[in-house]
XYZ file of C-alpha atoms in Angstrom:
442
model
C -26.838 3.745 -1.994
C -24.183 6.267 -2.866
C -20.692 4.783 -2.790
C -19.357 4.178 0.702
C -17.661 7.493 1.244
C -15.143 8.134 3.963
C -14.099 11.729 3.555
C -11.291 13.973 4.661
C -10.332 14.993 8.161
C -12.978 17.251 9.580
C -10.388 19.982 10.041
C -9.476 19.732 6.360
C -13.093 19.944 5.306
C -13.648 22.910 7.604
C -10.757 24.816 6.100
C -11.962 23.963 2.603
C -15.444 25.270 3.357
C -13.960 28.505 4.635
C -12.115 28.929 1.368
C -15.230 28.149 -0.681
C -16.444 31.497 -2.066
C -20.143 31.642 -2.805
C -22.670 34.131 -4.004
C -23.924 34.459 -0.396
C -20.554 34.970 1.252
C -21.788 38.238 2.805
C -24.704 36.468 4.525
C -24.716 37.032 8.317
C -26.297 34.624 10.761
C -28.802 35.638 13.386
C -29.480 33.647 16.557
C -32.682 32.400 14.907
C -30.640 31.047 11.983
C -28.282 29.335 14.427
C -31.152 27.715 16.338
C -32.669 26.454 13.091
C -29.351 24.844 12.134
C -28.854 23.224 15.565
C -32.427 21.867 15.649
C -32.101 20.433 12.133
C -28.714 18.930 12.973
C -30.216 17.252 16.048
C -32.933 15.641 13.897
C -30.355 14.333 11.426
C -28.366 12.831 14.313
C -31.496 11.120 15.647
C -32.095 9.492 12.290
C -28.606 8.612 11.101
C -25.810 8.873 13.678
C -24.033 5.574 14.228
C -23.965 5.861 18.049
C -27.569 6.384 19.219
C -26.592 6.442 22.900
C -24.347 9.477 22.305
C -26.985 11.619 20.576
C -28.493 13.066 23.762
C -25.091 14.194 25.032
C -24.272 15.848 21.697
C -27.572 17.705 21.303
C -27.498 18.721 24.972
C -24.022 20.229 24.533
C -24.993 22.163 21.395
C -28.147 23.548 23.007
C -26.304 24.466 26.203
C -23.721 26.356 24.155
C -26.495 28.144 22.301
C -28.346 29.142 25.480
C -25.247 30.501 27.204
C -24.352 32.546 24.106
C -21.278 30.638 22.889
C -22.393 31.128 19.283
C -23.797 34.653 19.638
C -20.739 36.431 18.227
C -20.335 33.982 15.326
C -22.370 35.783 12.695
C -20.092 34.713 9.837
C -21.260 31.358 8.457
C -17.836 29.724 8.186
C -16.926 30.686 11.752
C -20.158 29.164 13.039
C -19.580 26.008 10.943
C -16.070 25.605 12.360
C -17.301 26.039 15.943
C -20.114 23.501 15.482
C -17.619 21.044 13.964
C -15.271 21.466 16.913
C -18.117 20.993 19.422
C -19.389 17.859 17.655
C -15.902 16.321 17.677
C -15.269 17.386 21.278
C -18.358 15.597 22.596
C -18.406 12.566 20.278
C -14.620 12.079 19.834
C -15.516 11.150 16.250
C -13.149 12.915 13.831
C -15.476 12.499 10.868
C -18.003 15.106 12.030
C -17.896 18.319 10.009
C -20.308 21.193 9.458
C -19.922 23.177 6.234
C -21.353 26.328 4.725
C -21.906 25.924 0.981
C -25.255 27.376 -0.182
C -24.685 26.381 -3.808
C -24.308 22.720 -2.840
C -27.311 22.718 -0.521
C -29.435 24.516 -3.127
C -28.578 21.910 -5.769
C -29.436 19.124 -3.327
C -32.764 20.688 -2.411
C -33.581 21.323 -6.049
C -32.667 17.740 -6.952
C -33.577 18.299 -10.597
C -31.787 16.354 -13.301
C -30.121 19.529 -14.531
C -28.887 20.614 -11.097
C -27.527 17.122 -10.416
C -25.741 17.109 -13.769
C -24.233 20.483 -12.988
C -23.061 19.312 -9.553
C -21.490 16.163 -10.991
C -19.772 18.165 -13.737
C -18.312 20.522 -11.133
C -17.122 17.599 -8.998
C -15.498 15.948 -12.029
C -13.754 19.179 -13.036
C -12.401 19.608 -9.514
C -11.223 15.964 -9.425
C -9.419 16.368 -12.740
C -7.590 19.432 -11.428
C -6.392 17.303 -8.509
C -5.441 14.481 -10.917
C -7.926 12.289 -9.026
C -5.614 12.376 -6.020
C -2.547 10.875 -7.672
C 0.589 12.942 -7.044
C 3.571 10.800 -8.063
C 4.265 7.485 -9.744
C 7.920 6.691 -10.389
C 10.544 3.980 -10.259
C 13.156 4.240 -7.518
C 16.612 2.663 -7.513
C 16.538 -1.121 -7.715
C 13.271 -1.173 -9.686
C 11.153 -0.309 -6.656
C 7.883 1.380 -7.597
C 6.670 4.428 -5.691
C 3.080 5.713 -5.685
C 1.893 8.773 -3.780
C -1.715 9.901 -3.662
C -3.435 12.190 -1.186
C -7.093 11.171 -1.344
C -9.244 8.282 -2.590
C -11.435 9.414 -5.488
C -14.502 7.416 -6.480
C -13.463 4.820 -9.106
C -16.656 5.637 -11.010
C -14.750 8.657 -12.321
C -11.139 7.779 -11.442
C -10.672 4.100 -12.377
C -9.106 4.948 -15.751
C -6.488 7.157 -14.104
C -5.871 4.620 -11.317
C -5.484 1.807 -13.863
C -2.983 3.829 -15.908
C -0.916 4.468 -12.769
C -0.918 0.768 -11.902
C 0.067 -0.080 -15.492
C 3.045 2.252 -15.183
C 4.176 0.481 -11.997
C 3.387 -3.114 -12.905
C 6.944 -4.152 -13.805
C 8.370 -3.053 -10.461
C 9.961 -5.709 -8.232
C 8.509 -4.093 -5.093
C 6.027 -1.292 -4.490
C 5.863 1.566 -1.989
C 2.442 3.227 -1.550
C 2.723 6.594 0.156
C -0.395 7.451 2.182
C 1.305 9.840 4.602
C -0.716 12.834 3.346
C -3.841 10.872 2.463
C -6.961 11.935 4.384
C -9.323 9.366 2.901
C -12.162 9.378 0.391
C -14.016 6.545 -1.331
C -13.296 3.078 0.032
C -14.070 1.728 -3.414
C -10.724 3.138 -4.553
C -9.026 1.113 -1.818
C -10.912 -1.927 -3.099
C -9.902 -1.181 -6.693
C -6.191 -0.766 -5.923
C -6.055 -3.685 -3.467
C -7.431 -5.971 -6.175
C -4.195 -5.472 -8.140
C -2.264 -7.199 -5.348
C -3.999 -10.571 -5.702
C -4.778 -12.989 -8.477
C -7.553 -15.593 -8.523
C -8.456 -14.857 -4.908
C -11.882 -14.352 -3.363
C -11.328 -12.306 -0.227
C -13.518 -9.874 1.702
C -11.762 -6.582 2.391
C -14.352 -4.764 4.493
C -17.720 -5.544 6.005
C -19.934 -2.692 7.062
C -23.410 -1.519 7.891
C -25.063 1.873 7.668
C -28.379 3.518 8.448
C -30.826 4.721 5.852
C -33.937 6.834 6.449
C -35.972 5.840 9.502
C -32.845 4.134 10.897
C -33.159 1.210 8.510
C -29.978 -0.842 8.920
C -28.255 -2.138 5.773
C -25.438 -4.721 5.921
C -22.833 -4.979 3.157
C -19.434 -6.494 2.356
C -16.737 -5.302 -0.022
C -14.582 -8.002 -1.683
C -11.612 -8.061 -3.995
C -12.736 -7.309 -7.530
C -12.709 -10.323 -9.871
C -11.288 -8.195 -12.685
C -9.142 -5.072 -13.025
C -7.524 -3.598 -16.164
C -3.988 -4.749 -16.902
C -1.421 -6.876 -15.121
C -1.731 -7.727 -11.448
C 1.129 -7.532 -8.939
C 0.363 -10.523 -6.759
C 3.980 -11.665 -6.284
C 5.759 -8.487 -5.192
C 6.323 -7.084 -1.706
C 4.258 -4.012 -0.907
C 5.001 -1.303 1.636
C 2.433 1.272 2.780
C 3.676 4.521 4.342
C 1.573 6.191 7.041
C 1.652 9.260 9.254
C -0.412 10.610 12.117
C -2.672 12.392 9.580
C -3.312 9.294 7.445
C -7.070 9.022 7.873
C -10.229 7.132 7.117
C -10.278 5.198 3.811
C -6.469 5.403 3.681
C -6.421 3.787 7.102
C -8.877 1.131 5.984
C -6.782 0.086 3.009
C -3.720 -0.129 5.274
C -5.565 -1.966 8.057
C -7.240 -4.496 5.781
C -4.106 -5.406 3.804
C -2.087 -5.574 7.020
C -4.550 -8.075 8.516
C -4.359 -10.100 5.305
C -0.524 -10.158 5.695
C -0.195 -8.599 2.244
C 1.663 -5.395 3.135
C 4.275 -4.049 5.511
C 3.244 -0.715 7.015
C 6.080 1.733 7.668
C 5.795 5.079 9.462
C 3.618 6.510 12.230
C 0.400 5.401 13.901
C -2.557 6.780 11.937
C -5.283 9.213 13.042
C -7.983 6.683 13.960
C -11.129 7.542 11.954
C -12.975 4.403 10.864
C -16.592 5.472 10.320
C -18.216 6.133 6.928
C -20.123 9.403 6.594
C -22.988 10.880 4.649
C -23.512 14.570 3.936
C -26.901 15.925 5.022
C -28.533 19.233 4.142
C -29.181 21.740 6.934
C -31.014 25.112 6.746
C -29.506 28.413 5.607
C -26.912 26.948 3.229
C -25.307 24.602 5.770
C -24.638 20.865 5.611
C -23.107 18.287 7.917
C -21.062 15.121 7.500
C -22.567 12.536 9.854
C -20.912 9.173 10.627
C -23.807 6.937 9.647
C -22.202 3.504 9.516
C -19.558 1.245 10.921
C -16.886 -0.768 9.111
C -15.227 -3.906 10.466
C -12.319 -5.968 9.255
C -13.723 -9.334 8.105
C -10.645 -11.212 9.391
C -10.500 -9.811 12.928
C -13.983 -8.260 13.247
C -12.277 -5.154 14.639
C -11.667 -1.578 13.568
C -9.281 1.232 14.516
C -11.739 3.951 15.528
C -10.037 6.210 18.072
C -6.931 4.009 18.087
C -5.326 4.314 14.679
C -3.450 1.705 12.644
C -0.120 0.636 14.135
C 2.739 0.241 11.611
C 4.796 -2.932 11.382
C 7.900 -0.732 11.261
C 7.543 2.344 13.446
C 9.536 5.430 12.414
C 9.093 9.154 11.850
C 6.959 9.827 8.795
C 9.725 11.827 7.115
C 11.988 8.760 7.315
C 9.416 6.330 5.924
C 10.344 6.513 2.209
C 14.017 5.742 2.772
C 13.225 3.173 5.462
C 10.810 1.247 3.234
C 13.127 1.565 0.210
C 15.973 0.016 2.218
C 13.697 -2.775 3.460
C 12.571 -3.477 -0.101
C 16.138 -3.592 -1.482
C 17.402 -5.779 1.345
C 14.543 -8.238 0.901
C 14.974 -8.294 -2.873
C 18.716 -8.819 -2.448
C 18.088 -11.877 -0.262
C 15.594 -13.254 -2.777
C 18.062 -12.818 -5.641
C 21.305 -13.675 -3.856
C 22.088 -16.535 -6.252
C 21.506 -14.413 -9.337
C 24.568 -13.158 -11.230
C 22.608 -10.045 -12.121
C 21.926 -9.116 -8.513
C 23.393 -5.631 -7.991
C 20.833 -4.316 -5.520
C 23.475 -3.710 -2.863
C 24.843 -1.015 -5.188
C 21.876 1.182 -4.276
C 21.809 0.609 -0.512
C 24.570 3.160 0.339
C 22.693 5.818 -1.659
C 19.472 5.229 0.297
C 21.308 5.156 3.625
C 22.985 8.433 2.715
C 19.587 10.013 1.940
C 18.347 8.871 5.310
C 21.376 10.245 7.121
C 23.948 12.087 5.049
C 27.521 10.940 5.616
C 29.788 13.554 7.138
C 33.576 13.398 6.906
C 35.756 15.752 8.910
C 37.773 18.201 6.758
C 41.082 16.885 8.127
C 40.203 13.366 7.018
C 39.139 14.572 3.569
C 42.400 16.494 3.235
C 44.367 13.364 4.177
C 42.919 11.617 1.112
C 44.742 13.972 -1.273
C 47.266 12.440 -3.644
C 47.999 11.049 -7.098
C 46.815 7.585 -8.041
C 48.060 6.624 -11.507
C 46.419 9.033 -13.965
C 43.947 10.110 -11.282
C 44.273 12.626 -8.487
C 42.267 13.460 -5.392
C 42.234 17.158 -4.540
C 40.869 18.914 -1.449
C 39.413 22.381 -2.039
C 36.890 24.479 -0.114
C 35.997 21.653 2.311
C 35.260 19.278 -0.578
C 37.145 16.398 -2.183
C 37.430 16.261 -5.988
C 38.397 13.468 -8.384
C 40.492 14.558 -11.359
C 41.048 12.120 -14.206
C 44.101 12.596 -16.435
C 43.781 16.384 -16.165
C 40.759 16.136 -18.458
C 37.734 16.076 -16.165
C 37.126 16.886 -12.497
C 34.212 15.599 -10.431
C 32.948 16.492 -6.981
C 33.059 13.457 -4.670
C 29.924 13.035 -2.564
C 30.484 10.945 0.589
C 28.397 7.797 0.902
C 30.502 6.551 3.809
C 33.762 7.539 5.489
C 35.790 6.052 2.641
C 33.247 5.614 -0.179
C 32.305 8.346 -2.644
C 29.771 8.943 -5.384
C 30.953 10.984 -8.362
C 28.640 13.908 -8.991
C 27.013 13.296 -12.391
C 28.382 9.760 -12.868
C 26.894 6.500 -11.617
C 29.036 4.037 -13.590
C 31.536 3.651 -10.781
C 32.397 4.887 -7.291
C 35.653 5.725 -5.555
C 36.740 3.863 -2.431
C 39.772 5.082 -0.484
C 41.957 2.297 0.973
C 44.138 3.042 3.990
C 46.360 1.262 6.478
C 47.876 2.463 9.734
C 50.341 4.622 7.799
C 47.706 6.404 5.714
C 46.130 6.117 2.258
C 47.672 3.399 0.059
C 45.376 3.232 -2.979
C 41.962 3.997 -4.395
C 39.520 1.623 -6.031
C 37.100 2.208 -8.844
C 34.131 0.026 -7.895
C 31.691 -0.742 -10.716
C 28.010 -1.687 -10.452
C 28.649 -5.169 -11.875
C 31.103 -5.898 -9.051
C 34.328 -5.288 -10.976
C 37.103 -3.262 -9.339
C 40.130 -1.344 -10.605
C 42.934 -0.484 -8.197
C 45.192 2.573 -8.467
C 48.185 2.710 -6.117
C 49.197 5.976 -4.514
C 52.326 7.324 -6.177
């Protein structure tokens, strides 16, 4: 069997197919063409669709639409494909359905020669390379927290080297944030590959599933943690997965499985709710269709999230999820390392909080901070506060709190303004190692 593929949102695939320029882009559909496509689609549903009881309702709807002329004006292939996709989803409520117009792809599938298959695979590999196999960002955030963003799950058969190099880059992090907020799915094998880095010497099933082959032959399978992956594993660190309402399919499965195994904390929004694997079938006249042909279940709970989505452990707006998870990671790491002399994680927390909600200080308060403090001086100009040292260098002060400031361009120390009921009395230079220097107002 081809790898267990759970593809992109049907809407995403539809828009991609509309952008896909082909040699037959000027081809116009007749009603006969449309009927051929609907009849062929109905046969594919009969043989492969995961919900046999729903097939009659789907085919009835498509044929009713055809008879009453709903498709008559849709002579452009991509318009007809989009309408069929919408109708399939409307009746089935299954977001994985998608009809596409791509005559080059269907021709290569019908040809099925070794050369045409090689050409198709070469084109797919070239396209995957241009997308960097889905990986968008891998970096280290403050406090040695790793951050990984990728927007689809490529098949590890071609992407394992890239995925391994990304995990190697992150493997010295003390915590890891995996950003799936823009991830619409792909190959579940990539979820298996990455999840295997989060365990060591464990034999655990991640997914169990079945699917239908030709003549509705049912095949049962399970997908377990891999016994071996390249490089160092990260079995001891806390992991946070970020989700949004468009996180879909294989991205949902990775989140759902690791959540049930108590291995990750999910932060963000409830996901889209598409749990079924699909297979792409050839239709007449250059069309094809993604049909949900199997069902996946979590081996721990024997449940899935189809139509429901994955519920985060920490619910927040998706745009707040990075800062929220970063704060959670730093706070947890700080508690773990509270007896360590080298623990300076709290140094970063005000920065993250300020990213989440920027501190605002009223101009009158900023102006009240003006004054000379030893060789230093605080100056208020153009609604900003500046730190001048010995008349040599001047730095913009960026508020982290009402009385705490970051120096623009310097992270060695911060400025804290100390006041009593009579006004400002002194400023402190606060260093990352916990040391402080006090300068009285003069």
